[in-house]
Short mmCIF file of C-alpha atoms in Angstrom, two decimals:
data_model
loop_
_atom_site.label_atom_id
_atom_site.label_comp_id
_atom_site.label_asym_id
_atom_site.label_seq_id
_atom_site.Cartn_x
_atom_site.Cartn_y
_atom_site.Cartn_z
CA MET O 1 0.00 0.00 0.00
CA ALA O 2 2.84 2.40 0.78
CA VAL O 3 4.33 1.85 -2.59
CA ARG O 4 0.95 2.50 -4.25
CA SER O 5 0.53 5.66 -2.13
CA ASP O 6 3.95 6.92 -3.20
CA LYS O 7 3.04 6.14 -6.76
CA ASN O 8 -0.23 8.06 -6.48
CA ARG O 9 1.61 11.01 -4.98
CA GLY O 10 4.16 10.87 -7.79
CA ASP O 11 1.40 10.78 -10.38
CA ALA O 12 -0.31 13.78 -8.81
CA GLN O 13 2.94 15.69 -8.65
CA GLN O 14 3.64 14.82 -12.29
CA ALA O 15 0.25 16.11 -13.37
CA ARG O 16 0.72 19.36 -11.44
CA ALA O 17 4.24 19.79 -12.90
CA THR O 18 2.91 19.22 -16.42
CA LYS O 19 0.20 21.84 -15.96
CA GLU O 20 2.64 24.39 -14.51
CA SER O 21 5.24 23.68 -17.22
CA ARG O 22 2.68 24.39 -19.97
CA LYS O 23 1.90 27.73 -18.37
CA SER O 24 5.53 28.77 -17.86
CA VAL O 25 7.61 26.97 -20.47
CA ALA O 26 9.49 30.22 -21.22
CA SER O 27 9.88 31.21 -17.53
CA LYS O 28 13.38 31.62 -16.07
CA ASP O 29 12.20 30.16 -12.72
CA SER O 30 13.11 26.54 -13.32
CA GLY O 31 12.48 25.55 -9.68
CA LYS O 32 8.73 26.03 -9.81
CA GLY O 33 7.02 22.68 -9.67
CA SER O 34 10.34 20.77 -9.17
CA GLY O 35 11.52 21.93 -5.75
CA LYS O 36 10.42 18.78 -3.84
CA GLY O 37 13.91 17.27 -4.13
CA SER O 38 15.82 15.00 -6.38
CA GLY O 39 15.74 11.28 -6.94
CA ALA O 40 12.80 9.39 -8.36
CA ASN O 41 10.29 12.19 -7.76
CA GLY O 42 12.65 14.82 -9.26
CA ALA O 43 13.10 12.74 -12.35
CA LYS O 44 9.35 12.44 -12.67
CA GLU O 45 9.03 16.24 -12.45
CA ARG O 46 11.72 16.92 -15.11
CA THR O 47 10.23 14.46 -17.61
CA PRO O 48 7.05 16.51 -18.36
CA ARG O 49 9.18 19.59 -19.25
CA ARG O 50 11.01 17.64 -21.94
CA ILE O 51 7.67 16.44 -23.24
CA VAL O 52 6.32 20.01 -23.39
CA LEU O 53 9.39 21.25 -25.25
CA ALA O 54 9.04 18.44 -27.74
CA GLU O 55 5.40 19.28 -28.18
CA ALA O 56 6.26 22.98 -28.77
CA ALA O 57 8.85 22.03 -31.37
CA GLY O 58 6.31 19.83 -33.07
CA VAL O 59 3.78 22.66 -33.15
CA ALA O 60 6.37 25.03 -34.66
CA ILE O 61 7.26 22.53 -37.38
CA ALA O 62 3.58 22.01 -38.13
CA LEU O 63 3.05 25.76 -38.44
CA LEU O 64 5.97 26.03 -40.86
CA ILE O 65 4.53 23.25 -43.01
CA VAL O 66 1.11 24.94 -43.07
CA ALA O 67 2.71 28.28 -44.01
CA ALA O 68 4.61 26.61 -46.85
CA ILE O 69 1.41 25.01 -48.14
CA ILE O 70 -0.44 28.35 -48.04
CA ALA O 71 2.43 30.10 -49.88
CA ALA O 72 2.39 27.40 -52.55
CA ILE O 73 -1.36 27.83 -53.00
CA VAL O 74 -0.97 31.62 -53.33
CA ILE O 75 1.80 31.28 -55.91
CA VAL O 76 -0.14 28.73 -57.96
CA GLY O 77 -3.30 30.82 -57.83
CA ARG O 78 -1.62 34.11 -58.72
CA LYS O 79 -2.36 35.50 -62.20
CA PRO O 80 0.56 35.59 -64.65
CA THR O 81 2.47 38.87 -64.65
CA SER O 82 2.83 41.06 -67.74
CA THR O 83 5.57 40.53 -70.30
CA PRO O 84 8.95 40.90 -68.55
CA MET O 85 11.22 43.78 -69.46
CA THR O 86 13.82 42.87 -72.04
CA SER O 87 16.89 44.68 -73.26
CA THR O 88 16.82 43.72 -76.91
CA GLY O 89 14.42 42.87 -79.67
CA TRP O 90 10.68 43.20 -80.05
CA VAL O 91 8.02 41.25 -78.23
CA THR O 92 4.60 40.63 -79.70
CA PRO O 93 1.61 41.18 -77.37
CA SER O 94 -0.60 38.10 -77.15
CA ASP O 95 -3.58 40.06 -78.42
CA ALA O 96 -1.74 41.48 -81.44
CA ALA O 97 -1.49 39.96 -84.86
CA SER O 98 1.68 37.95 -85.39
CA SER O 99 2.51 39.88 -88.53
CA ALA O 100 3.96 43.32 -87.94
CA THR O 101 2.36 44.53 -91.16
CA ASP O 102 -1.06 43.81 -89.68
CA ALA O 103 -0.65 45.34 -86.26
CA ALA O 104 2.04 46.51 -83.87
CA ARG O 105 4.94 45.04 -81.98
CA THR O 106 5.57 46.70 -78.65
CA ARG O 107 9.08 47.38 -77.42
CA VAL O 108 8.68 46.95 -73.69
CA GLU O 109 11.72 48.93 -72.54
CA ALA O 110 10.41 52.22 -73.99
CA THR O 111 10.83 55.29 -71.75
CA HIS O 112 10.54 59.05 -72.17
CA THR O 113 11.61 62.27 -70.53
CA LEU O 114 10.22 65.76 -71.13
CA ASP O 115 12.19 68.98 -71.18
CA ALA O 116 11.51 72.07 -69.06
CA SER O 117 8.82 73.30 -71.43
CA GLY O 118 6.94 70.01 -71.20
CA MET O 119 6.32 70.16 -74.95
CA GLY O 120 9.57 68.56 -76.09
CA GLY O 121 11.88 65.87 -74.78
CA THR O 122 13.28 62.46 -75.65
CA ALA O 123 11.37 59.31 -76.50
CA ASP O 124 13.55 56.23 -76.12
CA PHE O 125 12.36 53.24 -78.18
CA GLY O 126 15.02 50.96 -76.68
CA SER O 127 17.97 49.20 -78.31
CA GLY O 128 19.71 52.53 -78.85
CA GLN O 129 16.87 54.09 -80.87
CA SER O 130 15.48 57.44 -79.77
CA ILE O 131 14.10 60.76 -80.95
CA THR O 132 14.73 64.08 -79.23
CA TRP O 133 12.51 66.96 -80.27
CA THR O 134 11.98 70.60 -79.34
CA LEU O 135 9.47 73.34 -80.01
CA SER O 136 10.54 76.96 -80.21
CA ASP O 137 9.10 80.19 -81.58
CA SER O 138 9.91 81.49 -85.04
CA ASP O 139 8.46 84.12 -87.35
CA ALA O 140 6.15 81.49 -88.80
CA GLY O 141 5.00 80.21 -85.40
CA PRO O 142 6.03 77.16 -83.35
CA ASP O 143 9.10 75.57 -84.90
CA VAL O 144 9.52 71.79 -84.68
CA GLN O 145 12.99 70.28 -84.72
CA TYR O 146 14.25 66.82 -83.88
CA THR O 147 17.47 64.86 -83.53
CA ASN O 148 17.45 61.45 -85.17
CA ALA O 149 18.98 58.52 -83.27
CA MET O 150 16.79 55.83 -84.83
CA GLY O 151 19.51 53.99 -86.73
CA GLY O 152 18.26 55.01 -90.17
CA THR O 153 17.07 58.00 -92.17
CA VAL O 154 13.91 59.60 -90.81
CA ILE O 155 11.73 60.86 -93.67
CA GLY O 156 8.86 62.16 -91.57
CA PHE O 157 8.23 63.23 -87.98
CA ASP O 158 4.99 64.15 -86.22
CA ALA O 159 4.18 65.15 -82.65
CA SER O 160 0.58 65.37 -81.47
CA TYR O 161 -0.65 67.07 -78.29
CA SER O 162 -3.92 66.56 -76.43
CA LEU O 163 -5.75 69.03 -74.21
CA LYS O 164 -4.85 68.91 -70.52
CA SER O 165 -7.59 67.72 -68.17
CA THR O 166 -7.69 71.16 -66.53
CA ALA O 167 -8.54 72.96 -69.80
CA THR O 168 -12.03 73.58 -71.20
CA ALA O 169 -13.69 74.04 -74.57
CA ASP O 170 -13.81 77.79 -73.92
CA ASP O 171 -10.01 77.78 -73.54
CA VAL O 172 -9.73 76.15 -76.97
CA ARG O 173 -12.10 78.73 -78.48
CA ALA O 174 -9.99 81.51 -76.96
CA ILE O 175 -6.86 80.14 -78.67
CA LEU O 176 -8.59 79.80 -82.03
CA SER O 177 -10.21 83.23 -81.77
CA SER O 178 -6.80 84.84 -81.26
CA LEU O 179 -5.45 83.44 -84.54
CA PRO O 180 -5.43 85.58 -87.69
CA GLY O 181 -8.90 85.52 -89.19
CA GLY O 182 -10.50 84.49 -85.89
CA PHE O 183 -12.74 81.52 -85.30
CA THR O 184 -16.52 81.67 -85.48
CA ALA O 185 -17.53 78.07 -86.18
CA SER O 186 -20.19 76.54 -83.97
CA ILE O 187 -18.70 73.30 -82.68
CA ALA O 188 -19.88 71.18 -79.73
CA ASP O 189 -17.73 71.29 -76.61
CA ASP O 190 -16.91 67.57 -76.60
CA GLU O 191 -15.75 67.74 -80.21
CA LEU O 192 -13.67 70.84 -79.65
CA THR O 193 -11.88 69.39 -76.62
CA GLY O 194 -11.09 66.30 -78.68
CA TRP O 195 -9.06 68.29 -81.20
CA THR O 196 -5.33 67.76 -80.98
CA VAL O 197 -2.42 70.00 -81.88
CA GLU O 198 -0.46 68.40 -84.72
CA CYS O 199 3.16 69.40 -85.25
CA SER O 200 4.78 67.77 -88.25
CA THR O 201 7.77 67.92 -90.54
CA SER O 202 8.81 65.78 -93.48
CA HIS O 203 12.38 66.73 -94.25
CA ASP O 204 14.90 63.90 -94.41
CA ALA O 205 17.20 63.54 -91.41
CA ASP O 206 20.06 61.06 -91.53
CA ASP O 207 20.97 59.09 -88.42
CA GLY O 208 22.56 61.47 -85.91
CA ALA O 209 21.38 64.58 -87.76
CA SER O 210 19.51 67.42 -86.11
CA LEU O 211 17.33 69.22 -88.59
CA ALA O 212 13.80 69.64 -89.91
CA THR O 213 11.34 72.36 -89.26
CA GLY O 214 7.60 72.17 -89.38
CA VAL O 215 4.38 73.80 -88.30
CA CYS O 216 1.81 73.19 -85.57
CA SER O 217 -1.91 73.33 -86.24
CA LEU O 218 -5.08 73.02 -84.19
CA GLY O 219 -8.11 71.82 -86.06
CA GLY O 220 -6.42 72.79 -89.31
CA HIS O 221 -5.62 76.31 -88.04
CA THR O 222 -1.91 77.13 -87.94
CA LEU O 223 -0.74 78.28 -84.52
CA THR O 224 1.40 81.40 -84.27
CA SER O 225 3.18 80.87 -80.94
CA THR O 226 4.20 78.16 -78.51
CA ALA O 227 2.16 80.12 -75.96
CA ASP O 228 -0.92 78.79 -77.75
CA MET O 229 0.15 75.30 -76.70
CA GLN O 230 0.38 75.82 -72.95
CA LEU O 231 -2.97 74.10 -72.47
CA TYR O 232 -1.71 70.98 -74.26
CA GLU O 233 0.56 68.06 -73.39
CA PRO O 234 2.34 65.45 -75.55
CA ALA O 235 0.12 62.57 -76.65
CA GLN O 236 2.10 60.78 -79.38
CA ILE O 237 5.13 61.14 -81.59
CA THR O 238 5.55 59.32 -84.89
CA ALA O 239 8.71 58.78 -86.94
CA PHE O 240 8.97 57.20 -90.39
CA VAL O 241 12.34 55.46 -90.53
CA VAL O 242 14.05 53.94 -93.56
CA ASP O 243 15.54 50.50 -92.96
CA ASP O 244 17.83 50.00 -95.95
CA GLY O 245 18.90 46.57 -94.71
CA VAL O 246 15.50 45.03 -95.38
CA GLN O 247 14.30 47.66 -97.86
CA ARG O 248 11.44 48.85 -95.71
CA ILE O 249 10.05 52.01 -94.16
CA ASP O 250 8.88 51.51 -90.57
CA ARG O 251 6.50 53.75 -88.69
CA PHE O 252 7.49 54.13 -85.04
CA VAL O 253 4.88 55.45 -82.60
CA TYR O 254 5.47 56.50 -78.99
CA ASP O 255 2.33 56.91 -76.88
CA PHE O 256 2.76 59.09 -73.79
CA VAL O 257 -0.50 58.04 -72.16
CA SER O 258 0.44 54.36 -71.98
CA ASP O 259 4.19 55.12 -72.05
CA SER O 260 4.74 52.50 -74.71
CA ALA O 261 6.34 52.29 -78.14
CA GLN O 262 5.25 50.48 -81.25
CA GLN O 263 6.78 49.71 -84.61
CA ILE O 264 4.48 49.22 -87.57
CA ASP O 265 5.88 48.04 -90.89
CA GLN O 266 4.34 50.65 -93.13
CA TYR O 267 5.85 50.40 -96.60
CA THR O 268 8.14 48.06 -98.48
CA MET O 269 10.78 49.83 -100.55
CA GLY O 270 11.55 48.83 -104.09
CA GLY O 271 10.00 45.69 -105.51
CA TRP O 272 9.71 46.74 -109.13
CA PRO O 273 7.42 44.26 -110.92
CA ASP O 274 8.32 42.58 -114.19
CA ASP O 275 5.21 42.84 -116.36
CA ASP O 276 3.68 44.78 -119.27
CA LEU O 277 2.30 47.52 -116.99
CA SER O 278 5.57 48.36 -115.24
CA ALA O 279 7.42 48.16 -118.57
CA GLN O 280 5.61 51.32 -119.71
CA ILE O 281 7.58 53.63 -117.37
CA PRO O 282 11.13 53.64 -116.01
CA GLU O 283 12.00 52.32 -112.57
CA PRO O 284 13.36 55.28 -110.55
CA GLY O 285 17.15 55.39 -110.94
CA ASP O 286 20.07 57.56 -109.85
CA GLY O 287 19.84 56.25 -106.27
CA MET O 288 16.17 57.20 -105.83
CA ARG O 289 14.30 55.31 -103.11
CA TYR O 290 10.69 54.48 -103.78
CA TYR O 291 8.05 52.72 -101.73
CA GLY O 292 4.36 51.93 -101.44
CA LEU O 293 4.18 50.32 -104.87
CA THR O 294 0.68 49.02 -105.56
CA GLU O 295 -0.44 47.43 -108.78
CA THR O 296 -3.81 46.34 -110.13
CA ALA O 297 -4.87 45.10 -113.55
CA ASN O 298 -5.34 48.71 -114.69
CA SER O 299 -3.00 50.86 -112.58
CA LEU O 300 0.44 51.19 -111.04
CA GLN O 301 1.22 53.68 -108.28
CA PHE O 302 4.21 54.37 -106.05
CA THR O 303 5.98 57.14 -104.13
CA ILE O 304 9.55 58.36 -104.51
CA MET O 305 11.35 59.91 -101.54
CA ALA O 306 12.09 63.49 -102.50
CA PRO O 307 13.96 65.72 -100.04
CA SER O 308 13.89 68.41 -102.76
CA ARG O 309 12.24 69.19 -106.09
CA ALA O 310 15.38 67.96 -107.83
CA THR O 311 14.12 64.37 -107.43
CA TYR O 312 10.89 65.31 -109.20
CA ASP O 313 12.75 66.98 -112.05
CA SER O 314 15.04 63.98 -112.37
CA TYR O 315 12.20 61.48 -112.69
CA ILE O 316 10.38 63.70 -115.21
CA ALA O 317 13.57 63.58 -117.30
CA GLN O 318 13.69 59.78 -117.02
CA CYS O 319 10.11 59.53 -118.27
CA THR O 320 10.85 61.88 -121.16
CA ASP O 321 13.90 59.81 -122.12
CA ALA O 322 11.65 56.72 -122.10
CA GLY O 323 9.40 58.28 -124.75
CA TRP O 324 6.77 60.11 -122.73
CA THR O 325 5.84 63.70 -123.70
CA ALA O 326 4.93 66.24 -121.02
CA GLN O 327 1.57 67.67 -121.99
CA ALA O 328 0.51 69.87 -119.08
CA THR O 329 2.44 71.14 -116.09
CA LEU O 330 0.82 72.94 -113.18
CA ASP O 331 3.30 74.09 -110.56
CA ALA O 332 4.81 70.73 -109.54
CA ALA O 333 2.45 68.32 -111.28
CA THR O 334 2.96 66.98 -114.78
CA SER O 335 0.51 65.12 -116.99
CA PHE O 336 1.96 63.30 -119.96
CA ALA O 337 0.30 62.73 -123.32
CA ASP O 338 -1.36 59.34 -123.57
CA ARG O 339 1.00 56.71 -124.89
CA ASN O 340 0.37 53.11 -125.99
CA GLY O 341 -3.03 53.16 -124.30
CA TYR O 342 -1.68 54.41 -120.97
CA THR O 343 -1.89 57.67 -119.03
CA LEU O 344 0.81 58.98 -116.67
CA THR O 345 0.91 61.74 -114.04
CA VAL O 346 3.82 62.71 -111.80
CA GLU O 347 3.36 65.12 -108.88
CA TYR O 348 5.76 66.61 -106.35
CA VAL O 349 4.29 67.13 -102.85
CA GLU O 350 6.71 69.41 -101.06
CA SER O 351 4.97 69.14 -97.68
CA SER O 352 5.49 65.37 -97.75
CA ASP O 353 8.89 65.35 -99.46
CA ALA O 354 7.45 62.91 -101.96
CA VAL O 355 6.93 62.41 -105.67
CA LEU O 356 3.68 60.61 -106.46
CA VAL O 357 3.63 58.56 -109.67
CA SER O 358 0.45 57.15 -111.17
CA LEU O 359 0.20 55.06 -114.34
CA GLY O 360 -3.19 53.97 -115.65
CA VAL O 361 -4.71 52.00 -118.50
CA ILE O 362 -7.03 53.99 -120.76
CA SER O 363 -10.32 52.12 -120.84
CA ALA O 364 -12.24 51.63 -124.07
CA ASP O 365 -15.03 53.88 -122.72
CA SER O 366 -12.59 56.66 -121.88
CA ALA O 367 -10.94 56.40 -125.30
CA SER O 368 -14.34 56.61 -127.05
CA ALA O 369 -15.33 59.65 -125.01
CA THR O 370 -12.04 61.36 -125.85
CA ASP O 371 -12.47 60.62 -129.58
CA SER O 372 -16.06 61.95 -129.52
CA ALA O 373 -15.02 65.14 -127.78
CA SER O 374 -12.23 65.66 -130.34
CA ALA O 375 -14.62 65.12 -133.26
CA THR O 376 -17.15 67.60 -131.81
CA ASN O 377 -14.51 70.26 -131.37
#
């Protein structure tokens, strides 16, 4: 009986020690609940503490496992991030057509900075390609200039500006009313605030060159001062760049709202066809670059890059040497006398630095009408 009594006392002491140890496992007072002495009873009192520590370690490990499982679930359930930034090349957005001629390819590392005026700055298309442009006052109004670092000849540059959110339709009317001739048109407010300022130039600029001047207009009305543009902020810039390596002209667009850049393959250079229609006129020579050639069963059209009127005069001479006779010339447009059932017109568009060439087949109906008119006269 004495042994059983001692055992009962030991069991009671062990239970009390276990309870106290759970309450004060981090306590510095290690004597609490174990001060009855050493020996068999002391060993019984120390055993529960080891059990509690083991239990605590087990709980901690379990918590870590649960946390890891939760983290894995979060990672798996997270939506994919956007296209990562890259340092070279183009990436095609998943919602864009795969062909660059159909849509756009976005260069994800595009960035921009604006100058002190907020109307000029630098648009960086990535991979060492950028455009820096400025606006300043001249006798003719705002003067647009740019520095080409696009890796090829720029044959056209445009900068568009949208109305700031703080401006109103009345502010736009005030600008237009101050221009020579005034502005009296009745236009709805929402339409008027949607007008953009368009600043453009089309003079050739070789890579690294700083040149080109242009004009800025609002709703077709030429602005007279950069002060007229204080209510506007950059919206987009566009550069037409010649890529001689692949015989193509690319249109680069930088959008300031989305802060993104796009390249759109606009025109293929060269590509002279070998058929009866193209054989009627000479392919532009003397180093001329032409693009946008389109051909149907009855017509052939293309554009020649023309930084000056000299290109126009040179192609007129080529056509004359090929047997065509200039019949009517109005300023910078020449119509040739019909030849072999074909009609030809060549026009120089100075504002676009381009020579437009159009060859057409004279239809039987047109020929009959011409003969009838001649007989009547």
